XYZ file of C-alpha atoms in Angstrom:
683
model
C 122.458 122.006 15.814
C 126.078 122.130 14.576
C 128.985 121.686 16.926
C 130.029 125.362 16.973
C 126.520 126.496 17.994
C 126.401 123.819 20.697
C 129.739 124.992 22.059
C 128.614 128.628 22.021
C 125.430 127.837 23.880
C 127.314 125.690 26.379
C 129.770 128.505 26.977
C 126.930 130.975 27.481
C 125.268 128.564 29.891
C 128.468 128.174 31.914
C 129.010 131.937 31.929
C 125.397 132.516 32.993
C 125.732 130.005 35.804
C 128.982 131.640 36.897
C 127.383 135.091 36.930
C 124.406 133.744 38.906
C 126.651 132.057 41.459
C 128.772 135.201 41.738
C 125.600 137.194 42.338
C 124.475 134.767 45.031
C 127.906 134.910 46.676
C 127.937 138.724 46.606
C 124.432 138.919 48.040
C 125.331 136.400 50.738
C 128.397 138.449 51.656
C 126.376 141.666 51.844
C 123.692 140.044 54.010
C 126.393 138.679 56.310
C 127.884 142.159 56.712
C 124.426 143.549 57.454
C 123.813 140.813 60.022
C 120.920 139.322 58.066
C 120.538 135.551 58.300
C 122.490 133.155 60.487
C 125.067 130.441 60.113
C 123.666 126.931 60.368
C 126.985 125.345 61.345
C 126.946 123.253 64.509
C 129.633 125.384 66.188
C 129.513 129.182 65.975
C 131.649 131.912 67.570
C 130.448 133.147 70.950
C 129.995 136.941 70.727
C 132.511 138.850 72.780
C 134.664 135.826 73.603
C 137.523 133.916 72.041
C 135.425 130.783 72.079
C 132.949 128.622 70.214
C 129.514 127.463 71.271
C 126.811 125.276 69.813
C 124.349 126.805 67.382
C 120.646 126.770 68.375
C 119.738 126.945 64.690
C 121.742 123.934 63.493
C 118.726 121.594 63.912
C 116.927 123.564 61.167
C 118.970 121.540 58.694
C 117.188 118.358 59.741
C 114.056 119.157 61.754
C 111.016 121.394 61.589
C 111.031 124.026 64.384
C 108.089 122.270 66.057
C 110.464 119.486 67.113
C 112.096 121.962 69.533
C 115.459 120.177 69.371
C 118.400 122.199 70.674
C 122.082 121.305 71.116
C 123.729 121.303 74.518
C 125.181 124.757 75.373
C 128.980 124.642 75.567
C 131.917 127.044 75.893
C 134.946 125.949 73.853
C 137.926 128.251 74.218
C 139.776 129.098 71.011
C 142.589 128.343 70.804
C 142.698 125.398 73.160
C 145.062 126.031 76.036
C 148.389 124.157 75.773
C 148.562 120.948 77.754
C 144.786 120.534 77.958
C 142.768 117.594 76.668
C 139.525 117.999 74.722
C 137.078 115.201 73.875
C 134.016 115.454 71.635
C 131.111 113.032 72.146
C 129.140 112.373 68.957
C 125.845 110.583 68.418
C 122.090 110.847 68.882
C 119.860 111.200 71.921
C 121.484 108.362 73.898
C 124.857 110.113 73.679
C 123.237 113.525 74.160
C 121.784 112.440 77.490
C 118.094 112.587 76.758
C 116.149 113.272 78.981
C 118.787 115.095 81.046
C 121.957 116.165 79.180
C 123.370 117.534 82.431
C 123.889 113.887 83.437
C 124.947 112.490 80.035
C 127.781 109.975 80.009
C 130.122 112.651 78.675
C 129.640 114.562 81.933
C 130.513 111.459 83.967
C 133.452 110.780 81.652
C 134.863 114.241 82.337
C 134.657 113.650 86.100
C 136.453 110.323 85.727
C 139.216 111.678 83.500
C 139.894 114.550 85.895
C 140.177 112.005 88.717
C 142.701 109.983 86.718
C 144.725 113.042 85.736
C 144.563 115.510 88.646
C 145.440 119.015 87.524
C 144.957 118.257 83.817
C 142.426 120.600 82.166
C 139.982 118.112 80.643
C 136.920 119.143 78.656
C 134.365 116.692 77.301
C 132.149 118.482 74.778
C 128.636 117.193 74.167
C 128.389 117.389 70.375
C 125.531 114.896 70.163
C 121.971 115.819 69.199
C 118.636 114.023 69.675
C 117.095 112.426 66.622
C 120.081 112.597 64.290
C 121.591 109.715 62.362
C 125.088 108.965 61.091
C 124.766 111.357 58.133
C 124.210 114.291 60.486
C 126.880 113.018 62.898
C 129.287 113.045 59.972
C 128.600 116.751 59.456
C 129.171 117.559 63.132
C 132.313 115.416 63.287
C 133.895 117.385 60.438
C 133.445 120.573 62.471
C 134.608 119.027 65.749
C 137.902 118.027 64.135
C 138.639 121.728 63.552
C 137.832 122.767 67.138
C 140.886 121.455 68.953
C 139.748 117.845 69.280
C 142.183 115.471 70.969
C 139.767 112.564 70.764
C 136.339 111.709 69.346
C 133.946 109.364 71.147
C 131.310 107.943 68.787
C 128.169 106.333 70.192
C 125.591 106.195 67.405
C 123.266 103.811 65.603
C 119.807 104.078 67.176
C 118.349 106.478 64.595
C 119.462 105.014 61.282
C 115.940 103.915 60.290
C 113.826 106.632 61.932
C 116.261 109.574 61.717
C 116.268 112.364 59.126
C 117.651 110.164 56.329
C 115.966 106.896 57.225
C 113.252 105.176 55.182
C 110.881 105.213 58.176
C 111.565 108.708 59.438
C 108.907 110.510 61.447
C 110.266 113.869 60.326
C 107.682 115.628 58.232
C 108.433 115.709 54.528
C 111.427 113.384 54.785
C 109.843 109.925 54.677
C 111.806 107.666 52.412
C 114.383 110.383 51.790
C 117.247 107.982 52.139
C 119.771 110.794 52.268
C 119.590 111.491 48.547
C 120.584 114.565 46.575
C 117.239 116.252 47.256
C 117.882 116.423 50.981
C 121.414 117.667 50.426
C 120.187 120.426 48.127
C 117.503 121.366 50.657
C 120.080 121.732 53.414
C 122.315 123.814 51.134
C 119.416 126.149 50.385
C 118.596 126.483 54.102
C 122.140 127.637 54.746
C 121.757 130.541 52.308
C 121.032 133.855 54.022
C 118.958 134.822 50.974
C 116.637 131.884 51.552
C 116.467 132.565 55.295
C 115.557 136.212 54.659
C 112.811 135.347 52.180
C 111.455 132.730 54.546
C 111.283 135.154 57.471
C 109.698 137.886 55.330
C 107.022 135.449 54.195
C 106.437 134.312 57.761
C 106.196 137.883 59.063
C 103.759 138.800 56.300
C 101.428 136.010 57.390
C 101.446 137.074 61.037
C 98.132 138.899 60.671
C 96.440 135.902 59.081
C 94.602 133.293 61.106
C 96.819 130.266 61.759
C 95.826 126.980 60.155
C 93.731 124.571 62.173
C 95.703 121.479 63.186
C 95.023 118.403 61.131
C 93.875 115.358 63.112
C 96.808 113.116 63.972
C 96.816 110.309 61.442
C 97.415 106.920 63.084
C 98.560 105.629 59.704
C 101.500 108.015 59.937
C 102.939 105.896 62.715
C 102.322 102.695 60.775
C 104.494 104.141 58.014
C 107.380 104.332 60.473
C 107.383 100.550 60.891
C 109.805 98.369 58.958
C 109.923 94.605 59.121
C 113.331 93.023 59.616
C 113.291 91.635 56.057
C 112.325 94.943 54.426
C 114.725 95.422 51.475
C 115.153 99.111 52.346
C 117.178 98.137 55.404
C 120.077 97.059 53.206
C 120.584 100.662 52.070
C 120.347 101.771 55.713
C 123.179 99.459 56.739
C 125.263 100.427 53.702
C 124.803 104.154 54.370
C 125.685 103.691 58.036
C 128.906 101.907 57.096
C 129.809 104.600 54.546
C 129.235 107.413 57.035
C 131.193 105.638 59.752
C 134.099 104.979 57.402
C 134.037 108.636 56.300
C 134.147 109.903 59.903
C 137.063 107.621 60.756
C 138.926 108.654 57.592
C 138.470 112.347 58.387
C 139.687 111.786 61.948
C 142.715 109.859 60.697
C 143.580 112.648 58.253
C 143.300 115.168 61.109
C 145.464 113.037 63.397
C 142.681 112.667 65.952
C 142.127 109.240 67.575
C 138.617 107.835 67.872
C 136.964 105.720 70.542
C 134.209 103.896 68.673
C 131.526 102.138 70.690
C 128.803 99.661 69.907
C 125.384 100.710 71.189
C 123.657 99.114 74.169
C 119.890 98.980 74.487
C 117.233 97.769 76.885
C 116.727 94.114 76.036
C 115.416 92.605 79.266
C 112.643 95.068 80.164
C 111.512 96.688 76.918
C 108.951 94.800 74.808
C 108.917 95.514 71.068
C 106.858 98.565 70.155
C 105.490 96.993 66.974
C 105.346 93.502 65.498
C 104.906 92.440 61.895
C 103.806 89.021 60.704
C 105.765 87.078 58.124
C 104.940 88.619 54.762
C 103.946 85.284 53.173
C 101.639 84.182 56.017
C 98.392 82.678 54.680
C 94.978 83.415 56.147
C 94.786 79.922 57.663
C 98.239 80.319 59.218
C 97.289 83.699 60.630
C 94.192 82.214 62.277
C 96.273 79.370 63.716
C 98.802 81.875 65.059
C 96.049 83.949 66.661
C 94.590 80.846 68.335
C 97.988 79.952 69.782
C 98.500 83.566 70.891
C 95.144 83.648 72.672
C 95.821 80.298 74.303
C 99.217 81.555 75.501
C 97.572 84.630 77.009
C 95.285 82.334 78.998
C 98.158 80.046 79.992
C 100.145 83.004 81.316
C 97.564 83.343 84.057
C 98.148 79.726 85.128
C 101.862 80.259 85.507
C 103.317 76.954 84.231
C 106.215 78.083 81.980
C 106.710 74.640 80.405
C 103.142 74.404 79.118
C 103.287 78.048 78.085
C 106.474 77.413 76.119
C 104.836 74.581 74.227
C 102.153 76.977 73.015
C 104.717 79.643 72.119
C 106.788 77.150 70.162
C 103.677 76.161 68.242
C 103.094 79.815 67.369
C 106.768 80.240 66.443
C 106.576 77.292 64.059
C 103.881 79.259 62.214
C 105.574 82.685 62.322
C 109.069 83.160 63.757
C 109.211 86.829 62.632
C 106.753 88.197 65.194
C 108.700 90.429 67.608
C 106.245 90.341 70.526
C 106.149 86.541 70.382
C 109.941 86.421 70.633
C 109.884 88.676 73.680
C 107.193 86.663 75.422
C 109.046 83.435 74.641
C 112.194 84.970 76.118
C 110.368 85.880 79.313
C 108.915 82.384 79.599
C 112.321 80.781 78.983
C 113.836 83.008 81.649
C 111.164 81.958 84.135
C 111.838 78.327 83.224
C 115.542 78.772 83.920
C 116.684 78.401 80.281
C 118.792 81.540 80.419
C 120.987 81.051 77.343
C 117.987 80.403 75.101
C 116.098 83.284 76.720
C 118.979 85.612 75.910
C 118.824 84.667 72.230
C 115.095 85.385 72.055
C 115.408 88.748 73.849
C 117.980 89.840 71.258
C 115.844 88.507 68.445
C 112.833 90.440 69.784
C 114.862 93.661 69.580
C 116.064 92.869 66.062
C 112.526 92.117 64.863
C 110.916 95.190 66.467
C 109.221 96.952 63.547
C 109.447 100.320 65.341
C 113.189 100.496 64.883
C 114.381 102.928 67.560
C 117.210 100.689 68.773
C 120.468 99.801 67.071
C 119.992 96.193 65.989
C 122.552 93.411 65.646
C 123.443 94.433 62.072
C 124.276 97.973 63.181
C 126.462 96.771 66.039
C 128.126 94.144 63.838
C 128.918 96.913 61.350
C 130.539 98.961 64.114
C 132.616 95.934 65.151
C 133.723 95.147 61.609
C 134.579 98.755 60.748
C 136.297 99.604 64.033
C 137.948 96.344 64.993
C 141.686 95.813 64.559
C 142.456 99.438 63.697
C 144.252 100.678 66.785
C 147.315 101.310 64.613
C 145.121 103.813 62.730
C 143.954 105.500 65.910
C 140.584 103.720 66.122
C 139.838 102.000 69.437
C 136.773 99.773 69.564
C 134.752 99.507 72.780
C 132.062 96.828 72.662
C 129.520 98.486 74.937
C 126.757 96.057 74.059
C 128.762 93.081 75.320
C 130.218 94.992 78.254
C 126.717 95.906 79.431
C 125.729 92.254 79.285
C 128.516 91.452 81.732
C 127.418 94.292 84.056
C 123.671 93.546 83.961
C 121.927 92.535 87.157
C 119.191 90.602 85.364
C 119.827 86.836 85.683
C 119.572 86.398 81.918
C 122.646 88.610 81.555
C 121.100 91.430 79.537
C 120.637 95.098 80.475
C 117.228 96.475 81.371
C 115.814 98.993 83.831
C 119.052 98.887 85.786
C 120.659 101.022 83.042
C 117.831 102.504 80.974
C 114.839 104.784 81.366
C 113.219 103.295 78.279
C 114.334 101.508 75.108
C 117.746 103.150 74.728
C 118.074 106.281 76.879
C 120.467 105.786 79.750
C 119.550 106.556 83.340
C 122.149 107.905 85.769
C 123.527 104.441 86.539
C 123.665 103.642 82.824
C 125.527 106.844 81.991
C 127.993 106.119 84.796
C 128.515 102.591 83.462
C 129.117 103.799 79.888
C 131.592 106.423 81.091
C 133.484 103.956 83.305
C 133.894 101.581 80.344
C 134.907 104.329 77.895
C 137.336 106.087 80.221
C 139.964 103.362 79.922
C 140.376 103.896 76.190
C 140.105 107.692 76.426
C 142.622 107.827 79.296
C 145.076 105.749 77.261
C 144.766 108.269 74.421
C 145.338 111.173 76.825
C 148.436 109.474 78.286
C 149.905 108.888 74.839
C 148.930 112.244 73.354
C 150.189 114.351 76.282
C 152.971 112.004 77.473
C 151.579 111.880 80.987
C 150.737 109.093 83.389
C 147.512 108.629 85.275
C 147.614 109.049 89.022
C 148.842 105.804 90.589
C 146.140 105.761 93.261
C 143.288 107.042 91.042
C 140.113 105.014 91.137
C 137.061 105.352 88.972
C 134.677 107.638 90.904
C 131.645 105.756 92.143
C 128.101 106.660 91.061
C 127.650 108.421 94.397
C 130.820 110.482 93.866
C 129.824 111.430 90.312
C 126.326 112.321 91.506
C 127.886 114.604 94.117
C 130.092 116.335 91.536
C 127.270 116.798 88.997
C 124.664 117.558 91.698
C 122.133 114.788 91.266
C 120.124 114.756 94.471
C 116.522 114.013 95.367
C 115.172 117.228 93.850
C 116.962 116.427 90.594
C 115.669 112.866 90.564
C 112.099 114.089 90.871
C 112.715 116.766 88.227
C 114.126 114.219 85.777
C 111.302 111.768 86.528
C 108.835 114.488 85.549
C 110.632 114.931 82.230
C 110.441 111.192 81.609
C 106.720 111.158 82.324
C 106.190 114.050 79.902
C 108.230 112.292 77.211
C 106.082 109.210 77.414
C 102.990 111.107 76.372
C 104.376 110.461 72.874
C 101.746 108.457 70.920
C 104.487 106.180 69.609
C 105.153 105.005 73.142
C 101.521 104.639 74.171
C 100.903 101.784 76.522
C 104.214 102.125 78.318
C 103.766 103.027 81.975
C 106.205 105.784 83.020
C 106.174 104.433 86.579
C 107.805 101.262 85.275
C 110.925 103.053 84.095
C 114.097 103.190 86.161
C 112.322 101.427 89.016
C 115.636 100.399 90.535
C 116.907 103.953 90.764
C 113.825 106.115 91.297
C 113.270 107.950 94.574
C 109.769 107.904 95.998
C 108.118 111.093 97.153
C 105.038 113.091 96.358
C 106.055 116.315 94.628
C 102.679 117.836 95.470
C 103.240 117.492 99.229
C 104.496 120.853 100.451
C 106.606 119.396 103.257
C 108.419 116.929 101.025
C 108.944 119.477 98.289
C 110.282 122.115 100.694
C 112.679 119.597 102.250
C 114.261 118.440 99.005
C 114.347 122.027 97.701
C 116.284 123.087 100.786
C 118.722 120.202 100.430
C 119.204 120.994 96.741
C 119.813 124.694 97.475
C 122.717 123.768 99.765
C 124.173 121.369 97.198
C 123.931 123.849 94.330
C 125.292 126.732 96.400
C 128.402 124.733 97.313
C 128.819 123.425 93.761
C 128.661 126.882 92.167
C 131.320 128.149 94.543
C 133.604 125.266 93.637
C 132.819 125.055 89.900
C 131.553 128.524 88.898
C 132.016 127.878 85.163
C 129.866 124.739 85.046
C 126.971 125.811 82.823
C 124.699 122.912 83.723
C 125.033 123.359 87.460
C 124.225 127.063 87.236
C 121.270 126.396 84.887
C 119.845 123.784 87.229
C 120.349 126.147 90.148
C 118.265 128.738 88.273
C 115.534 126.124 87.737
C 115.594 125.326 91.444
C 115.271 128.999 92.352
C 112.281 129.354 90.005
C 110.711 126.312 91.645
C 111.245 127.987 95.025
C 109.703 131.248 93.684
C 112.993 133.074 94.290
C 112.762 134.817 90.954
C 115.288 137.588 91.493
C 118.055 135.133 92.336
C 117.036 132.916 89.421
C 117.274 135.886 87.049
C 120.755 136.658 88.377
C 121.931 133.127 87.599
C 120.508 133.286 84.084
C 122.139 136.659 83.461
C 125.496 135.200 84.524
C 124.969 132.307 82.130
C 124.085 134.663 79.278
C 127.184 136.732 79.966
C 129.140 133.549 79.350
C 127.142 132.149 76.377
C 124.732 134.797 75.014
C 123.063 132.802 72.226
C 121.176 130.194 74.273
C 117.521 130.792 73.433
C 116.116 128.703 76.276
C 118.007 130.749 78.884
C 116.804 134.068 77.428
C 113.241 132.789 77.193
C 113.298 131.680 80.822
C 114.789 135.028 81.840
C 112.029 136.864 79.974
C 109.358 134.751 81.671
C 110.889 135.512 85.077
C 111.024 139.233 84.351
C 107.392 139.134 83.276
C 106.510 137.320 86.495
C 108.209 140.130 88.429
C 106.317 142.816 86.514
C 109.377 143.946 84.519
C 107.420 143.946 81.291
C 109.725 145.979 79.055
C 112.784 144.029 80.201
C 110.894 140.829 79.449
C 110.017 142.013 75.946
C 113.648 142.948 75.329
C 114.922 139.540 76.517
C 112.400 137.656 74.403
C 113.079 139.731 71.304
C 116.782 138.999 71.778
C 115.960 135.295 72.010
C 114.045 135.516 68.738
C 116.919 137.327 67.050
C 118.967 134.195 67.725
C 116.200 131.792 66.643
C 113.139 133.447 65.054
C 111.265 130.126 64.983
C 111.490 129.278 68.651
C 107.859 128.736 69.650
C 108.446 128.981 73.413
C 109.944 132.452 72.958
C 107.089 133.433 70.595
C 104.437 132.448 73.132
C 106.266 134.182 75.978
C 106.604 137.335 73.845
C 102.851 137.248 73.259
C 102.310 137.096 77.019
C 104.666 140.032 77.527
C 103.021 142.151 74.815
C 99.638 141.485 76.350
C 100.954 142.577 79.742
C 102.314 145.728 78.069
C 98.821 146.647 76.829
C 99.406 145.536 73.238
C 96.794 142.815 72.596
C 97.224 143.014 68.831
C 100.958 142.382 69.241
C 100.096 139.407 71.446
C 97.735 138.048 68.778
C 100.497 138.303 66.151
C 102.959 136.473 68.407
C 100.541 133.645 69.158
C 99.636 133.332 65.482
C 103.285 133.095 64.467
C 103.866 130.431 67.103
C 100.941 128.419 65.723
C 102.193 128.715 62.173
C 105.365 127.029 63.373
C 103.658 124.494 65.643
C 99.901 124.099 64.977
C 99.526 121.543 67.796
C 100.878 123.838 70.511
C 97.958 123.917 72.942
C 99.400 126.764 75.046
C 99.523 129.121 72.051
C 96.151 127.986 70.711
C 94.450 128.539 74.077
C 96.009 131.972 74.567
C 94.977 133.098 71.090
C 91.461 131.693 71.358
C 90.686 133.235 74.736
C 92.300 136.571 73.852
C 90.199 136.876 70.693
C 87.095 135.973 72.699
C 87.886 138.541 75.415
C 88.284 141.180 72.694
C 84.802 140.242 71.446
C 86.261 139.062 68.135
C 83.903 136.114 68.258
C 84.035 135.012 64.631
C 87.839 134.918 64.744
C 87.816 133.042 68.041
C 85.456 130.272 66.907
C 87.900 128.288 64.701
C 90.580 128.598 67.384
C 88.220 127.377 70.101
C 87.029 124.544 67.867
C 90.627 123.481 67.270
C 91.321 123.663 70.996
C 88.346 121.418 71.795
C 89.465 118.906 69.159
C 92.961 118.782 70.642
C 91.705 118.579 74.227
C 88.143 117.207 74.486
C 88.233 117.756 78.269
C 88.788 121.508 77.867
C 85.625 122.654 79.658
C 86.426 126.349 79.507
C 87.065 126.172 75.758
C 83.708 124.427 75.208
C 81.892 127.070 77.215
C 83.588 129.909 75.332
C 82.920 128.205 72.004
C 79.212 127.893 72.774
C 79.064 131.542 73.831
C 81.071 132.744 70.814
C 78.703 130.943 68.433
C 75.694 132.456 70.164
C 77.115 135.979 70.177
C 78.192 135.777 66.551
C 74.688 134.727 65.563
C 75.812 131.308 64.346
C 73.931 128.015 64.711
C 74.165 126.121 67.974
C 73.757 122.696 66.337
C 77.523 122.231 66.309
C 77.470 121.679 70.059
C 74.439 119.429 70.356
C 76.647 116.380 70.928
C 77.832 117.953 74.189
């Protein structure tokens, strides 16, 4: 090919690409005008208000809808009122406040800042999100800097290995992604309204088809999420984390927004490693010798002599010093023997060697220190939370445990209060400098009791949060961990099933929430929790009123609309329920809770075929959703559609072997459809 032909073809290619891109842009603009498709930015305008809120659909960029991850609802006025102070908290689930974002450390921080600066309008925005890593935080930070930020608080690092871009991610289809160009292109395509429209059309077209049966959970999938501490892939994890952190700080500097950057604390004293890997070059003879020492140590633990036990552990360590569980057990024995400094080293080493890498390790925290240290002249203020927690810990070894954490890294109420009290010094200094104001001379950091009063964290809330924790620990990855062991120093006893106890704490909570809503009527979390309390008390009309007030303020919160629809259905307001649930699905068409609730409402409206379609669509999004599978299976059976019901009932029995009713219906469906009964002989 001569040069002139090559140039002509290149020019045609560039022109063709330009025309294609112009066509895409024009189509995108038309779809936007028609209201087709949705923005996938983290912050989106709140309809009917001069304000921004979080986008329920942002997680689509990183997670399948079955993960059911949603950002914290917020109301951010635009523009920010003069003389106010706005802080954005960035990070993963620990910063978000999992399992209870209403008590996240950002909420405590806001209480503390308002106490230090009485009369100053202070807003701390929860811009964190469960499961995300520094790459996703970088995306959110770029938006936060354009939303009137006076300060960023960054608390991230737990999800760098298992998050969306990590080499050991649990997120379907992303294993080993490493944050490469493929993931970036995928997210760009998801943002296109054209792609969203085609996706929804395809999904709607499959609504009449039977949903796929769930595949058996593969235990090997969880093994693939384990990485030994010497795995070479970790080097790229640490490098990417540093790059993302540097990029966030550079963007903040360019925007003139100071940053409070924190190391990440984790449960070291009370959380054994979730997975241990042997040294990769261990021989078969060495492995047998290690196992003998391990078994001997298990026997010695019953005797209770820590010195003899330590001798056995040291023998095992001389064979394999990379075994995380051994390091933890050595640390416990050293602690019992009074060797606290050495115990501390082994507890930290156990965390760093944990092959299920859900906690920020020493390399992550050292990266934060090296990147953020000595840069106050650039507006970066380092807070070493990991070391500060060690000085606050009640454990004699001087490391945090159940006093601050529910589990491996998620902070309990006391932990969130501690984080906020440590952060508030740096944030208050920024506020003083930025607004040229002084803190109140007699201001003290509000105590945990005072913060609990302001955020309404009473006995009913403690029980409610404990139930969430228990549900979370049904996760197969955390099997073997007893929920009752978590937060033992802060849990309130009481049997939720006892009517007298439940009625008493409900009554106390009703008084607390009533007073709080009068004093802080714009607090979204307090009003949402009040609605939950009213549902628990079967006061559905009042609960619906609270949800309607919330939706007047922030209309695009899918969970609120779904709950409202369920309440209306409970009250027999079927058409209102259908309307509320359809509105929820307009915001997020892939929300499975809203899909299931809409199926219930359509069934109540006398539209069983509409209910079947709703349940099927829910199962296409989340095949393991037992509630949807059971509703579909039993509805098909009741309609005498036995052949259609059989695969659904079979799937239900596989997911829940104790499902007696499903087994009975399956047997009957097989008989009535004329099929063989041999399938149930093992019953």
